[in-house]
Short mmCIF file of C-alpha atoms in Angstrom, two decimals:
data_model
loop_
_atom_site.label_atom_id
_atom_site.label_comp_id
_atom_site.label_asym_id
_atom_site.label_seq_id
_atom_site.Cartn_x
_atom_site.Cartn_y
_atom_site.Cartn_z
CA MET G 1 76.11 -100.96 174.55
CA ASN G 2 74.88 -102.19 176.90
CA HIS G 3 70.82 -102.90 177.25
CA ASP G 4 70.15 -104.51 180.18
CA LEU G 5 67.31 -106.71 180.44
CA ASP G 6 66.50 -106.89 184.13
CA LYS G 7 64.55 -103.71 183.63
CA LEU G 8 62.10 -105.47 181.47
CA PRO G 9 59.89 -106.78 184.59
CA GLU G 10 59.54 -103.17 185.68
CA ILE G 11 58.30 -101.84 182.13
CA TYR G 12 55.86 -105.44 182.08
CA GLU G 13 54.38 -104.17 185.64
CA ARG G 14 53.56 -100.53 185.26
CA TYR G 15 50.79 -101.93 182.87
CA PRO G 16 47.74 -104.73 182.82
CA ARG G 17 48.76 -107.78 181.60
CA THR G 18 46.44 -107.55 177.83
CA PRO G 19 47.90 -107.42 174.16
CA GLN G 20 46.33 -104.13 174.50
CA SER G 21 49.22 -102.56 176.41
CA LEU G 22 51.62 -103.96 173.82
CA ILE G 23 52.46 -100.17 172.43
CA ALA G 24 52.58 -98.57 175.86
CA VAL G 25 55.25 -100.70 176.34
CA LEU G 26 57.18 -100.63 173.49
CA GLN G 27 57.59 -96.93 174.21
CA ASP G 28 58.55 -97.61 177.51
CA ILE G 29 61.68 -99.92 176.95
CA GLN G 30 62.03 -97.91 173.56
CA LYS G 31 62.69 -95.01 175.56
CA GLU G 32 65.12 -97.52 178.33
CA PHE G 33 66.87 -99.25 175.23
CA HIS G 34 67.42 -96.58 173.01
CA PHE G 35 65.94 -99.59 170.20
CA LEU G 36 64.22 -102.44 170.76
CA PRO G 37 65.98 -105.26 171.39
CA THR G 38 65.57 -108.57 169.77
CA GLU G 39 65.09 -110.36 173.58
CA ALA G 40 62.88 -107.74 174.47
CA LEU G 41 60.40 -108.17 171.70
CA LYS G 42 59.33 -111.97 172.31
CA ARG G 43 59.59 -111.49 176.33
CA THR G 44 57.28 -108.76 175.64
CA ALA G 45 54.99 -111.62 173.04
CA GLU G 46 55.11 -113.72 176.06
CA GLU G 47 54.08 -111.68 178.59
CA LEU G 48 51.96 -109.35 177.39
CA ASN G 49 49.93 -112.95 175.64
CA VAL G 50 50.29 -111.79 172.35
CA PRO G 51 51.90 -112.99 168.90
CA LEU G 52 55.65 -112.33 168.49
CA SER G 53 54.19 -111.68 164.43
CA LYS G 54 51.99 -109.55 165.74
CA VAL G 55 54.38 -107.42 167.86
CA PHE G 56 56.71 -107.39 165.29
CA SER G 57 54.13 -105.97 162.99
CA VAL G 58 53.64 -103.77 165.32
CA SER G 59 57.64 -102.23 166.02
CA THR G 60 58.33 -101.92 162.63
CA PHE G 61 55.19 -99.87 161.58
CA TYR G 62 55.84 -96.75 164.21
CA ASN G 63 57.99 -94.60 163.56
CA ALA G 64 58.76 -94.40 167.20
CA PHE G 65 60.31 -97.86 167.30
CA SER G 66 63.79 -98.78 166.39
CA LEU G 67 64.57 -102.60 166.38
CA HIS G 68 68.76 -101.01 165.93
CA PRO G 69 70.23 -99.01 168.65
CA ARG G 70 69.32 -95.03 168.27
CA GLY G 71 71.29 -92.30 169.84
CA GLU G 72 69.98 -91.18 172.82
CA LYS G 73 68.48 -87.65 171.41
CA ILE G 74 67.12 -87.72 168.59
CA ILE G 75 68.11 -84.37 166.72
CA ARG G 76 65.62 -83.79 163.60
CA VAL G 77 66.30 -81.84 160.52
CA CYS G 78 62.87 -80.45 159.29
CA VAL G 79 63.33 -79.78 155.20
CA GLY G 80 59.99 -79.11 154.86
CA THR G 81 58.81 -76.51 151.97
CA THR G 82 59.32 -73.24 154.34
CA CYS G 83 62.84 -74.93 156.41
CA HIS G 84 64.02 -76.06 152.74
CA ILE G 85 63.37 -72.60 151.61
CA ARG G 86 65.00 -71.36 154.29
CA GLY G 87 68.14 -73.42 154.34
CA ALA G 88 67.76 -76.34 155.35
CA LYS G 89 69.80 -78.45 153.79
CA GLN G 90 72.64 -77.05 154.91
CA ILE G 91 72.22 -77.54 158.21
CA GLN G 92 71.66 -80.51 157.51
CA GLU G 93 75.34 -81.26 156.02
CA GLN G 94 76.34 -78.77 158.33
CA LEU G 95 74.72 -81.30 161.55
CA GLU G 96 75.99 -84.71 159.51
CA ASN G 97 79.67 -83.18 159.18
CA HIS G 98 80.27 -82.40 162.32
CA LEU G 99 78.61 -85.90 163.63
CA LYS G 100 80.30 -87.24 160.97
CA ILE G 101 77.15 -89.21 160.17
CA LYS G 102 74.54 -88.87 157.28
CA ALA G 103 70.55 -88.44 158.13
CA GLY G 104 68.93 -91.61 159.87
CA GLU G 105 72.88 -93.10 161.00
CA THR G 106 73.56 -93.15 164.66
CA THR G 107 77.33 -91.65 165.67
CA GLU G 108 79.67 -94.07 167.17
CA ASP G 109 79.20 -93.38 171.11
CA LYS G 110 75.47 -93.45 170.36
CA LYS G 111 74.86 -90.12 172.20
CA PHE G 112 73.28 -88.51 168.82
CA THR G 113 70.43 -89.93 165.81
CA LEU G 114 70.65 -87.53 163.13
CA GLU G 115 67.25 -87.96 160.88
CA VAL G 116 65.41 -85.03 158.67
CA VAL G 117 61.92 -85.09 158.92
CA ALA G 118 58.99 -83.19 156.49
CA CYS G 119 57.44 -80.99 158.57
CA VAL G 120 57.44 -80.65 162.15
CA GLY G 121 54.13 -78.05 162.46
CA ALA G 122 56.25 -75.15 163.26
CA CYS G 123 57.19 -73.35 159.16
CA ALA G 124 56.50 -69.85 161.55
CA MET G 125 60.06 -70.71 163.56
CA ALA G 126 61.86 -71.99 159.52
CA PRO G 127 64.44 -73.53 159.91
CA VAL G 128 63.64 -75.70 162.29
CA VAL G 129 65.56 -78.02 163.62
CA ALA G 130 64.14 -80.05 166.53
CA VAL G 131 65.93 -82.36 169.80
CA ASP G 132 64.14 -84.39 170.90
CA GLU G 133 60.86 -82.92 172.02
CA THR G 134 62.81 -79.18 172.14
CA TYR G 135 62.42 -77.17 168.98
CA HIS G 136 65.70 -74.73 167.86
CA GLY G 137 63.97 -72.18 165.05
CA GLY G 138 66.00 -69.91 163.34
CA VAL G 139 69.21 -72.06 163.21
CA THR G 140 71.77 -70.99 161.13
CA VAL G 141 74.74 -73.14 160.58
CA ALA G 142 77.05 -71.33 162.52
CA SER G 143 74.47 -72.05 165.24
CA CYS G 144 73.65 -75.86 164.20
CA ARG G 145 77.04 -76.61 166.22
CA LYS G 146 76.03 -74.75 169.46
CA LEU G 147 73.37 -76.07 169.29
CA VAL G 148 74.60 -79.88 169.12
CA LYS G 149 77.25 -78.60 171.97
CA LYS G 150 74.73 -77.61 173.84
CA SER G 151 72.78 -80.40 173.93
CA LYS G 152 76.00 -82.72 174.29
CA LYS G 153 76.17 -81.08 177.52
CA GLY G 154 72.82 -81.04 179.15
CA LYS G 155 70.51 -82.82 180.31
CA LYS G 156 68.44 -80.51 178.66
CA SER G 157 68.50 -79.61 175.13
CA MET T 1 15.07 -110.75 153.84
CA VAL T 2 15.88 -107.75 151.39
CA SER T 3 15.27 -107.24 147.75
CA LEU T 4 17.77 -105.55 145.50
CA THR T 5 18.38 -105.14 142.39
CA ILE T 6 21.77 -106.35 140.80
CA ASN T 7 22.53 -104.90 137.04
CA GLY T 8 17.97 -104.58 136.36
CA ARG T 9 17.21 -108.01 138.06
CA VAL T 10 15.95 -108.36 141.45
CA VAL T 11 17.94 -110.99 143.85
CA GLN T 12 16.39 -111.84 147.61
CA ALA T 13 19.32 -112.18 149.65
CA ASN T 14 19.89 -111.95 153.87
CA LYS T 15 19.93 -109.04 155.63
CA GLY T 16 23.48 -108.45 156.35
CA GLU T 17 24.95 -110.14 154.30
CA MET T 18 27.70 -108.53 151.91
CA LEU T 19 26.99 -107.44 148.19
CA LEU T 20 29.77 -109.29 146.98
CA SER T 21 28.33 -112.92 148.78
CA VAL T 22 25.42 -112.13 147.07
CA THR T 23 27.22 -111.59 143.32
CA ARG T 24 28.75 -114.56 143.47
CA ARG T 25 25.86 -116.39 144.78
CA GLU T 26 23.84 -115.05 141.77
CA GLY T 27 27.20 -115.87 138.95
CA ILE T 28 27.84 -112.72 139.20
CA ASP T 29 30.91 -112.59 137.80
CA ILE T 30 33.15 -109.16 139.86
CA PRO T 31 37.16 -109.98 140.27
CA ALA T 32 38.49 -109.89 144.14
CA LEU T 33 41.84 -111.07 144.91
CA CYS T 34 41.73 -110.65 148.52
CA HIS T 35 38.38 -112.53 149.25
CA HIS T 36 38.48 -115.54 150.63
CA ASP T 37 35.03 -116.88 152.22
CA ALA T 38 37.18 -118.44 155.46
CA VAL T 39 38.60 -114.79 156.49
CA GLU T 40 36.38 -111.30 157.41
CA PRO T 41 36.09 -109.40 154.35
CA PHE T 42 39.28 -107.01 154.19
CA GLY T 43 38.62 -104.42 151.52
CA ALA T 44 42.52 -104.47 150.18
CA CYS T 45 42.09 -104.88 146.57
CA ARG T 46 39.80 -102.32 145.64
CA LEU T 47 38.59 -104.78 143.06
CA CYS T 48 35.59 -105.47 143.94
CA MET T 49 34.53 -101.84 142.98
CA VAL T 50 30.99 -101.74 141.97
CA GLU T 51 28.03 -98.65 141.69
CA ILE T 52 24.98 -98.80 144.32
CA THR T 53 22.21 -96.18 144.36
CA LYS T 54 18.46 -96.35 145.10
CA ALA T 55 15.68 -94.85 144.34
CA GLU T 56 15.66 -92.24 146.74
CA TRP T 57 18.54 -90.79 146.05
CA ASP T 58 17.49 -88.21 143.13
CA GLY T 59 19.97 -90.04 140.62
CA TRP T 60 23.15 -90.33 142.59
CA THR T 61 25.70 -92.61 142.56
CA ASN T 62 28.08 -94.05 144.85
CA TYR T 63 31.22 -96.68 144.53
CA VAL T 64 31.87 -98.91 147.30
CA ALA T 65 33.98 -102.15 147.60
CA ALA T 66 31.13 -105.36 147.18
CA CYS T 67 32.65 -107.55 149.94
CA LEU T 68 32.18 -104.83 152.20
CA TYR T 69 28.70 -103.61 151.54
CA PRO T 70 26.40 -105.14 153.55
CA VAL T 71 22.96 -105.33 151.66
CA GLU T 72 19.72 -103.65 152.01
CA ASP T 73 16.47 -103.11 150.91
CA GLY T 74 16.22 -101.45 147.81
CA LEU T 75 19.29 -101.16 146.71
CA ILE T 76 20.50 -100.53 142.61
CA VAL T 77 23.64 -101.85 142.30
CA GLN T 78 25.72 -101.77 138.93
CA THR T 79 28.65 -104.18 138.42
CA HIS T 80 30.09 -103.75 135.66
CA SER T 81 29.07 -99.85 134.18
CA SER T 82 31.69 -98.39 132.38
CA LYS T 83 32.58 -96.18 135.87
CA VAL T 84 32.82 -99.28 137.42
CA ASN T 85 35.47 -100.60 134.46
CA GLU T 86 37.13 -97.33 134.79
CA LEU T 87 37.88 -97.34 138.79
CA ARG T 88 38.95 -101.49 137.89
CA ARG T 89 41.17 -100.29 135.52
CA THR T 90 42.75 -97.85 137.52
CA VAL T 91 43.47 -100.23 140.01
CA LEU T 92 44.62 -103.43 137.64
CA ASP T 93 46.40 -100.08 136.38
CA LEU T 94 48.60 -99.66 139.40
CA LEU T 95 48.48 -103.67 140.59
CA LEU T 96 50.45 -104.10 137.18
CA ALA T 97 52.81 -100.93 137.85
CA ARG T 98 53.93 -103.12 141.41
CA CYS T 99 53.48 -106.79 139.69
CA PRO T 100 55.32 -106.82 136.08
CA ASN T 101 54.94 -110.06 136.53
CA SER T 102 52.70 -111.78 137.61
CA PRO T 103 50.63 -113.77 135.69
CA GLU T 104 47.45 -113.47 137.45
CA ILE T 105 47.43 -109.88 137.08
CA ARG T 106 49.04 -109.50 133.63
CA GLN T 107 45.28 -112.08 132.89
CA LEU T 108 43.20 -109.64 134.80
CA ALA T 109 44.28 -106.91 133.03
CA ALA T 110 43.85 -108.40 129.70
CA GLU T 111 40.35 -108.80 130.31
CA TYR T 112 39.89 -105.31 131.12
CA GLY T 113 41.98 -103.96 128.17
CA VAL T 114 45.25 -102.87 130.47
CA THR T 115 48.62 -105.07 129.23
CA GLN T 116 50.62 -102.23 130.36
CA THR T 117 51.53 -100.04 133.01
CA ALA T 118 50.90 -96.83 132.57
CA TYR T 119 52.76 -95.86 136.56
CA GLU T 120 56.53 -97.01 136.28
CA GLU T 121 56.88 -100.15 137.07
CA ILE T 122 58.61 -100.87 140.42
CA PRO T 123 62.00 -102.06 140.00
CA ASP T 124 62.92 -105.75 141.03
CA ALA T 125 59.44 -106.34 141.94
CA ASP T 126 57.74 -109.33 143.84
CA ASN T 127 54.11 -110.68 142.21
CA CYS T 128 53.04 -109.72 146.04
CA ILE T 129 49.65 -107.46 146.06
CA LEU T 130 49.94 -106.71 149.44
CA CYS T 131 46.61 -108.33 150.20
CA GLY T 132 47.41 -109.61 154.00
CA LEU T 133 45.22 -112.60 152.72
CA CYS T 134 47.96 -115.61 153.84
CA THR T 135 48.91 -113.53 157.20
CA ARG T 136 44.98 -113.49 157.60
CA VAL T 137 44.37 -116.90 157.14
CA CYS T 138 47.05 -117.86 159.26
CA GLU T 139 46.14 -115.89 161.98
CA ARG T 140 42.82 -117.46 161.31
CA LEU T 141 44.30 -120.99 161.80
CA GLY T 142 44.86 -119.63 165.23
CA PHE T 143 49.13 -119.96 164.09
CA LYS T 144 49.95 -116.35 163.66
CA ALA T 145 52.96 -117.05 162.21
CA ILE T 146 53.33 -113.88 159.53
CA SER T 147 52.30 -111.14 159.51
CA THR T 148 52.86 -107.39 157.58
CA VAL T 149 56.33 -106.09 158.51
CA GLY T 150 57.05 -102.36 158.00
CA ARG T 151 55.21 -100.07 156.78
CA GLY T 152 54.31 -97.57 152.96
CA HIS T 153 57.14 -98.08 150.66
CA ASP T 154 58.57 -100.87 152.63
CA LYS T 155 55.15 -102.89 153.80
CA VAL T 156 56.03 -106.51 153.33
CA VAL T 157 54.55 -109.21 154.39
CA ALA T 158 57.33 -111.03 156.52
CA PRO T 159 57.77 -113.91 159.36
CA PRO T 160 58.40 -111.82 162.76
CA LEU T 161 63.16 -110.76 162.94
CA LYS T 162 62.62 -112.15 159.39
CA GLU T 163 64.16 -115.49 160.48
CA ALA T 164 62.23 -119.11 160.41
CA PRO T 165 58.72 -118.27 161.99
CA PRO T 166 58.86 -120.05 165.89
CA ASP T 167 55.11 -120.52 165.39
CA CYS T 168 54.57 -121.41 162.50
CA VAL T 169 53.65 -125.73 161.55
CA GLY T 170 54.01 -125.34 157.46
CA CYS T 171 50.34 -125.87 156.48
CA LEU T 172 50.39 -123.89 153.75
CA SER T 173 47.56 -122.90 153.35
CA CYS T 174 49.57 -119.22 152.77
CA ALA T 175 50.94 -120.27 149.99
CA GLN T 176 47.37 -121.48 148.90
CA VAL T 177 45.62 -118.79 149.09
CA CYS T 178 47.70 -116.28 147.96
CA PRO T 179 45.64 -115.30 144.26
CA THR T 180 48.90 -114.39 142.87
CA ASN T 181 51.48 -117.38 144.18
CA VAL T 182 54.21 -115.21 145.59
CA ILE T 183 54.73 -117.62 148.44
CA GLN T 184 57.17 -120.55 147.48
CA TYR T 185 57.94 -123.99 149.36
CA GLU T 186 59.13 -127.19 148.40
CA ASP T 187 58.67 -130.59 148.89
CA GLU T 188 61.35 -132.58 148.82
CA GLY T 189 61.30 -136.30 150.06
CA ASN T 190 59.94 -136.19 153.74
CA LYS T 191 60.94 -132.90 154.17
CA ARG T 192 58.95 -129.85 153.78
CA THR T 193 60.39 -125.76 154.26
CA ILE T 194 58.32 -123.13 153.69
CA TRP T 195 59.79 -119.42 154.94
CA ASN T 196 63.08 -120.69 155.33
CA LYS T 197 61.93 -122.97 158.12
CA SER T 198 62.08 -127.09 158.09
CA PHE T 199 59.26 -129.88 158.60
CA GLU T 200 59.52 -133.24 158.68
CA LEU T 201 56.46 -134.89 156.68
CA ILE T 202 54.41 -138.16 157.90
CA ALA T 203 54.24 -140.79 156.02
CA CYS T 204 51.06 -142.52 155.52
CA LYS T 205 50.91 -145.74 158.00
CA GLU T 206 50.19 -148.23 155.60
CA CYS T 207 50.82 -146.81 151.73
CA GLY T 208 53.63 -144.58 152.25
CA LYS T 209 52.38 -140.97 151.15
CA GLN T 210 53.23 -138.35 152.71
CA THR T 211 50.52 -136.11 154.29
CA ILE T 212 51.62 -132.99 156.95
CA THR T 213 53.67 -131.89 158.81
CA ARG T 214 54.07 -133.00 161.89
CA ASP T 215 54.44 -129.75 163.48
CA PHE T 216 50.94 -129.63 161.84
CA ALA T 217 49.13 -132.78 163.23
CA GLU T 218 50.39 -131.95 166.61
CA ALA T 219 48.86 -128.58 166.05
CA LEU T 220 45.67 -129.66 165.35
CA SER T 221 45.39 -132.54 167.91
CA SER T 222 46.41 -131.00 170.68
CA GLN T 223 44.17 -127.66 169.54
CA ARG T 224 41.01 -129.06 167.31
CA ASN T 225 40.91 -132.89 169.72
CA ILE T 226 41.56 -134.90 167.03
CA PRO T 227 42.83 -138.09 167.93
CA GLU T 228 47.16 -138.71 167.53
CA ASP T 229 47.09 -141.33 165.69
CA TYR T 230 44.32 -139.55 162.98
CA PHE T 231 47.78 -137.88 160.99
CA GLU T 232 49.12 -141.60 160.56
CA LEU T 233 47.53 -142.94 158.02
CA CYS T 234 46.60 -140.34 154.32
CA ASP T 235 43.19 -139.64 153.25
CA GLU T 236 41.94 -142.40 151.37
CA CYS T 237 43.44 -144.82 153.71
CA HIS T 238 41.17 -143.43 156.21
CA ARG T 239 38.73 -143.91 153.57
CA ARG T 240 39.54 -147.31 152.13
CA GLU T 241 39.18 -148.05 156.39
CA LEU T 242 36.06 -146.58 156.46
CA SER T 243 35.02 -148.80 153.74
CA VAL T 244 36.36 -151.90 155.62
CA LYS T 245 35.36 -151.43 158.16
CA MET T 246 31.25 -150.87 156.84
CA GLY T 247 31.50 -153.28 154.61
CA SER T 248 32.63 -156.24 157.70
CA ILE T 249 29.35 -154.33 159.50
CA VAL T 250 26.84 -155.12 156.14
CA SER T 251 28.77 -159.02 155.92
CA TRP T 252 27.73 -159.43 159.68
CA SER T 253 24.09 -158.19 160.12
CA ARG T 254 24.12 -159.75 156.41
CA GLU T 255 24.80 -163.13 158.34
CA ALA T 256 23.01 -161.61 161.48
CA ALA T 257 19.67 -161.53 159.10
CA SER T 258 19.80 -164.82 157.24
#
């Protein structure tokens, strides 16, 4: 994957160069590259005057950050109690087979990352599959393939 | 000054002082693994839990971590009541499940009558209790070379990127404060290895004894305003040099007097 570190200075320009900006900067880097490249962590430590150990500590603490390349879109299958009862397991398996990856992995073309989450707080719509920020309720084994196809095509999922 | 009662004894303490430092001064033995006087109290190990109450609380009691509780006037403290000991046993039971092979934890647990954990032991456990004392001491010294990494089950103490830490100077503070002796290092000849990073040890100019690492000396002389050549001698030779100097002053002043 081409991660163009030239984009970093522009990100640093958006926030005051203080340790307080660390999470905001990391979020923007994550958004830009879909993960936090090692070199970006080192540069961030220098730019914001934060010890590298702290940068690493923060970037491994939050689930929103990843040190390994992730897909452009994150598909999250809810496996909370309600979704579980309504067949989340089958949907997860279907998506795994379809994308040819296991939960937690990223497709080879770096389009999708599949994750399972405990509850997205939309139990009334169970079973729920969230593609980035868009929640899809009442998903079936048949419909989740279409969901992937649709999100692949359109910019908006 | 405030006045409080600890185990039935009236004790004077400074306002704002933490309960644990008062009990330590009074010679009361409260176990604490994550506490060190060099750093701010942290309240990670929960072993220093004590029972507190006040006359006006109508018999209500509360359980607090002594290391983080500022003393107040009229506080009534029990450091080893049966409920407190029960709380400590629970903590030790959990610690024993986390580090079943740690001699320090085993001994402390045995003192409280816990010889076998009621929980499931962690397979291939190291002895780290994640008290964060090493990272806090490192930060306090200004090196900030190591930190806690990850969260929950996966949390560990590690250098950034889990590679040799660029900011480490090999001072061994982390290894020395570790309550369970997890942090390993090796001194071989004039080489020290810790956190997978190698350091050169300075040999004393006079006696040849190894003192501190070159990196640590450089950091100290630049940050703390200590002359660079100070670290060319070991502590003993410094003392010897000083005593010779003092001796010559004494003999010089005697000669001057006579």
